[in-house]
PDB file of N, CA and C in Angstrom:
ATOM      1  N   MET V   1       3.022  11.336  10.827  1.00  0.00           N
ATOM      2  CA  MET V   1       2.682  10.066  10.204  1.00  0.00           C
ATOM      3  C   MET V   1       2.541   9.025  11.313  1.00  0.00           C
ATOM      4  N   SER V   2       1.417   8.337  11.290  1.00  0.00           N
ATOM      5  CA  SER V   2       1.175   7.354  12.347  1.00  0.00           C
ATOM      6  C   SER V   2       2.011   6.090  12.132  1.00  0.00           C
ATOM      7  N   LYS V   3       2.101   5.325  13.177  1.00  0.00           N
ATOM      8  CA  LYS V   3       2.891   4.096  13.129  1.00  0.00           C
ATOM      9  C   LYS V   3       2.294   3.103  12.128  1.00  0.00           C
ATOM     10  N   GLU V   4       0.966   3.040  12.048  1.00  0.00           N
ATOM     11  CA  GLU V   4       0.304   2.122  11.118  1.00  0.00           C
ATOM     12  C   GLU V   4       0.665   2.446   9.676  1.00  0.00           C
ATOM     13  N   ILE V   5       0.710   3.732   9.358  1.00  0.00           N
ATOM     14  CA  ILE V   5       1.041   4.146   7.992  1.00  0.00           C
ATOM     15  C   ILE V   5       2.487   3.785   7.675  1.00  0.00           C
ATOM     16  N   ARG V   6       3.392   4.019   8.629  1.00  0.00           N
ATOM     17  CA  ARG V   6       4.800   3.664   8.404  1.00  0.00           C
ATOM     18  C   ARG V   6       4.965   2.165   8.187  1.00  0.00           C
ATOM     19  N   ILE V   7       4.229   1.361   8.946  1.00  0.00           N
ATOM     20  CA  ILE V   7       4.295  -0.092   8.788  1.00  0.00           C
ATOM     21  C   ILE V   7       3.777  -0.494   7.410  1.00  0.00           C
ATOM     22  N   PHE V   8       2.673   0.122   6.971  1.00  0.00           N
ATOM     23  CA  PHE V   8       2.107  -0.203   5.661  1.00  0.00           C
ATOM     24  C   PHE V   8       3.080   0.152   4.542  1.00  0.00           C
ATOM     25  N   ILE V   9       3.707   1.313   4.643  1.00  0.00           N
ATOM     26  CA  ILE V   9       4.648   1.733   3.602  1.00  0.00           C
ATOM     27  C   ILE V   9       5.860   0.804   3.560  1.00  0.00           C
ATOM     28  N   SER V  10       6.330   0.376   4.711  1.00  0.00           N
ATOM     29  CA  SER V  10       7.449  -0.573   4.711  1.00  0.00           C
ATOM     30  C   SER V  10       7.005  -1.922   4.155  1.00  0.00           C
ATOM     31  N   GLU V  11       5.750  -2.273   4.367  1.00  0.00           N
ATOM     32  CA  GLU V  11       5.208  -3.507   3.798  1.00  0.00           C
ATOM     33  C   GLU V  11       5.128  -3.409   2.270  1.00  0.00           C
ATOM     34  N   LEU V  12       4.826  -2.219   1.768  1.00  0.00           N
ATOM     35  CA  LEU V  12       4.776  -2.016   0.318  1.00  0.00           C
ATOM     36  C   LEU V  12       6.142  -2.275  -0.318  1.00  0.00           C
ATOM     37  N   ARG V  13       7.207  -1.944   0.392  1.00  0.00           N
ATOM     38  CA  ARG V  13       8.556  -2.130  -0.153  1.00  0.00           C
ATOM     39  C   ARG V  13       8.850  -3.597  -0.449  1.00  0.00           C
ATOM     40  N   LYS V  14       8.203  -4.496   0.268  1.00  0.00           N
ATOM     41  CA  LYS V  14       8.405  -5.928   0.030  1.00  0.00           C
ATOM     42  C   LYS V  14       7.923  -6.342  -1.353  1.00  0.00           C
ATOM     43  N   TYR V  15       6.964  -5.599  -1.889  1.00  0.00           N
ATOM     44  CA  TYR V  15       6.350  -5.959  -3.167  1.00  0.00           C
ATOM     45  C   TYR V  15       6.878  -5.126  -4.329  1.00  0.00           C
ATOM     46  N   ARG V  16       8.034  -4.463  -4.153  1.00  0.00           N
ATOM     47  CA  ARG V  16       8.590  -3.630  -5.218  1.00  0.00           C
ATOM     48  C   ARG V  16       8.791  -4.376  -6.523  1.00  0.00           C
ATOM     49  N   ASN V  17       9.180  -5.643  -6.434  1.00  0.00           N
ATOM     50  CA  ASN V  17       9.466  -6.396  -7.655  1.00  0.00           C
ATOM     51  C   ASN V  17       8.211  -6.895  -8.349  1.00  0.00           C
ATOM     52  N   SER V  18       7.122  -7.070  -7.613  1.00  0.00           N
ATOM     53  CA  SER V  18       5.926  -7.649  -8.213  1.00  0.00           C
ATOM     54  C   SER V  18       4.869  -6.612  -8.590  1.00  0.00           C
ATOM     55  N   LEU V  19       4.974  -5.389  -8.082  1.00  0.00           N
ATOM     56  CA  LEU V  19       4.001  -4.346  -8.404  1.00  0.00           C
ATOM     57  C   LEU V  19       4.658  -3.260  -9.245  1.00  0.00           C
ATOM     58  N   SER V  20       3.844  -2.623 -10.090  1.00  0.00           N
ATOM     59  CA  SER V  20       4.389  -1.536 -10.892  1.00  0.00           C
ATOM     60  C   SER V  20       4.644  -0.315 -10.008  1.00  0.00           C
ATOM     61  N   LYS V  21       5.500   0.549 -10.491  1.00  0.00           N
ATOM     62  CA  LYS V  21       5.855   1.753  -9.740  1.00  0.00           C
ATOM     63  C   LYS V  21       4.621   2.623  -9.501  1.00  0.00           C
ATOM     64  N   GLN V  22       3.741   2.681 -10.500  1.00  0.00           N
ATOM     65  CA  GLN V  22       2.543   3.510 -10.382  1.00  0.00           C
ATOM     66  C   GLN V  22       1.602   2.981  -9.305  1.00  0.00           C
ATOM     67  N   VAL V  23       1.446   1.666  -9.224  1.00  0.00           N
ATOM     68  CA  VAL V  23       0.571   1.066  -8.210  1.00  0.00           C
ATOM     69  C   VAL V  23       1.118   1.358  -6.818  1.00  0.00           C
ATOM     70  N   ILE V  24       2.423   1.227  -6.645  1.00  0.00           N
ATOM     71  CA  ILE V  24       3.032   1.496  -5.340  1.00  0.00           C
ATOM     72  C   ILE V  24       2.825   2.958  -4.950  1.00  0.00           C
ATOM     73  N   LYS V  25       3.012   3.870  -5.905  1.00  0.00           N
ATOM     74  CA  LYS V  25       2.817   5.290  -5.616  1.00  0.00           C
ATOM     75  C   LYS V  25       1.364   5.589  -5.267  1.00  0.00           C
ATOM     76  N   THR V  26       0.437   4.943  -5.964  1.00  0.00           N
ATOM     77  CA  THR V  26      -0.983   5.154  -5.695  1.00  0.00           C
ATOM     78  C   THR V  26      -1.350   4.682  -4.301  1.00  0.00           C
ATOM     79  N   LEU V  27      -0.934   3.469  -3.943  1.00  0.00           N
ATOM     80  CA  LEU V  27      -1.258   2.931  -2.625  1.00  0.00           C
ATOM     81  C   LEU V  27      -0.588   3.736  -1.516  1.00  0.00           C
ATOM     82  N   ARG V  28       0.641   4.158  -1.749  1.00  0.00           N
ATOM     83  CA  ARG V  28       1.360   4.968  -0.753  1.00  0.00           C
ATOM     84  C   ARG V  28       0.651   6.302  -0.547  1.00  0.00           C
ATOM     85  N   GLY V  29       0.260   6.943  -1.640  1.00  0.00           N
ATOM     86  CA  GLY V  29      -0.447   8.217  -1.551  1.00  0.00           C
ATOM     87  C   GLY V  29      -1.784   8.081  -0.851  1.00  0.00           C
ATOM     88  N   GLN V  30      -2.458   6.992  -1.127  1.00  0.00           N
ATOM     89  CA  GLN V  30      -3.746   6.732  -0.491  1.00  0.00           C
ATOM     90  C   GLN V  30      -3.570   6.609   1.025  1.00  0.00           C
ATOM     91  N   ALA V  31      -2.547   5.889   1.442  1.00  0.00           N
ATOM     92  CA  ALA V  31      -2.286   5.716   2.876  1.00  0.00           C
ATOM     93  C   ALA V  31      -1.899   7.047   3.521  1.00  0.00           C
ATOM     94  N   LEU V  32      -1.050   7.806   2.862  1.00  0.00           N
ATOM     95  CA  LEU V  32      -0.593   9.077   3.426  1.00  0.00           C
ATOM     96  C   LEU V  32      -1.716  10.102   3.526  1.00  0.00           C
ATOM     97  N   SER V  33      -2.709  10.006   2.635  1.00  0.00           N
ATOM     98  CA  SER V  33      -3.822  10.959   2.680  1.00  0.00           C
ATOM     99  C   SER V  33      -4.856  10.583   3.730  1.00  0.00           C
ATOM    100  N   GLY V  34      -4.681   9.421   4.354  1.00  0.00           N
ATOM    101  CA  GLY V  34      -5.576   9.046   5.441  1.00  0.00           C
ATOM    102  C   GLY V  34      -6.464   7.859   5.161  1.00  0.00           C
ATOM    103  N   ASP V  35      -6.452   7.352   3.928  1.00  0.00           N
ATOM    104  CA  ASP V  35      -7.309   6.217   3.586  1.00  0.00           C
ATOM    105  C   ASP V  35      -6.508   4.919   3.684  1.00  0.00           C
ATOM    106  N   LEU V  36      -6.076   4.596   4.880  1.00  0.00           N
ATOM    107  CA  LEU V  36      -5.250   3.408   5.094  1.00  0.00           C
ATOM    108  C   LEU V  36      -6.028   2.129   4.821  1.00  0.00           C
ATOM    109  N   ASN V  37      -7.292   2.094   5.231  1.00  0.00           N
ATOM    110  CA  ASN V  37      -8.098   0.895   4.984  1.00  0.00           C
ATOM    111  C   ASN V  37      -8.268   0.643   3.492  1.00  0.00           C
ATOM    112  N   GLY V  38      -8.484   1.699   2.722  1.00  0.00           N
ATOM    113  CA  GLY V  38      -8.617   1.561   1.278  1.00  0.00           C
ATOM    114  C   GLY V  38      -7.322   1.090   0.634  1.00  0.00           C
ATOM    115  N   ALA V  39      -6.199   1.591   1.121  1.00  0.00           N
ATOM    116  CA  ALA V  39      -4.902   1.183   0.582  1.00  0.00           C
ATOM    117  C   ALA V  39      -4.632  -0.291   0.877  1.00  0.00           C
ATOM    118  N   LYS V  40      -4.965  -0.726   2.093  1.00  0.00           N
ATOM    119  CA  LYS V  40      -4.775  -2.138   2.441  1.00  0.00           C
ATOM    120  C   LYS V  40      -5.675  -3.030   1.599  1.00  0.00           C
ATOM    121  N   LYS V  41      -6.913  -2.595   1.406  1.00  0.00           N
ATOM    122  CA  LYS V  41      -7.855  -3.369   0.605  1.00  0.00           C
ATOM    123  C   LYS V  41      -7.365  -3.455  -0.844  1.00  0.00           C
ATOM    124  N   GLY V  42      -6.853  -2.349  -1.372  1.00  0.00           N
ATOM    125  CA  GLY V  42      -6.330  -2.337  -2.732  1.00  0.00           C
ATOM    126  C   GLY V  42      -5.138  -3.266  -2.888  1.00  0.00           C
ATOM    127  N   LEU V  43      -4.245  -3.266  -1.913  1.00  0.00           N
ATOM    128  CA  LEU V  43      -3.079  -4.146  -1.971  1.00  0.00           C
ATOM    129  C   LEU V  43      -3.512  -5.608  -1.945  1.00  0.00           C
ATOM    130  N   ASN V  44      -4.442  -5.933  -1.060  1.00  0.00           N
ATOM    131  CA  ASN V  44      -4.929  -7.313  -0.987  1.00  0.00           C
ATOM    132  C   ASN V  44      -5.604  -7.735  -2.284  1.00  0.00           C
ATOM    133  N   ARG V  45      -6.354  -6.832  -2.889  1.00  0.00           N
ATOM    134  CA  ARG V  45      -7.042  -7.153  -4.141  1.00  0.00           C
ATOM    135  C   ARG V  45      -6.030  -7.396  -5.261  1.00  0.00           C
ATOM    136  N   ILE V  46      -5.010  -6.550  -5.334  1.00  0.00           N
ATOM    137  CA  ILE V  46      -3.994  -6.693  -6.381  1.00  0.00           C
ATOM    138  C   ILE V  46      -3.211  -7.992  -6.201  1.00  0.00           C
ATOM    139  N   LEU V  47      -2.902  -8.331  -4.960  1.00  0.00           N
ATOM    140  CA  LEU V  47      -2.124  -9.541  -4.689  1.00  0.00           C
ATOM    141  C   LEU V  47      -2.975 -10.802  -4.764  1.00  0.00           C
ATOM    142  N   GLY V  48      -4.280 -10.643  -4.883  1.00  0.00           N
ATOM    143  CA  GLY V  48      -5.161 -11.798  -5.006  1.00  0.00           C
ATOM    144  C   GLY V  48      -5.471 -12.477  -3.695  1.00  0.00           C
ATOM    145  N   LYS V  49      -5.341 -11.756  -2.594  1.00  0.00           N
ATOM    146  CA  LYS V  49      -5.619 -12.341  -1.289  1.00  0.00           C
ATOM    147  C   LYS V  49      -7.078 -12.188  -0.900  1.00  0.00           C
ATOM    148  N   GLU V  50      -7.861 -11.536  -1.739  1.00  0.00           N
ATOM    149  CA  GLU V  50      -9.254 -11.296  -1.394  1.00  0.00           C
ATOM    150  C   GLU V  50     -10.170 -11.947  -2.391  1.00  0.00           C
TER     151      GLU V  50
END
């Protein structure tokens, strides 16, 4: 697991209270499968930063 993926997963933990369990699992799985850019884009879209 690359350092970028570990950082993203730890960043996901910050949003445990505001995101559903399913969304967190989906984004985590997406990052672990290699689509880190897609996972980051999805997180930004859900949080309304985009």
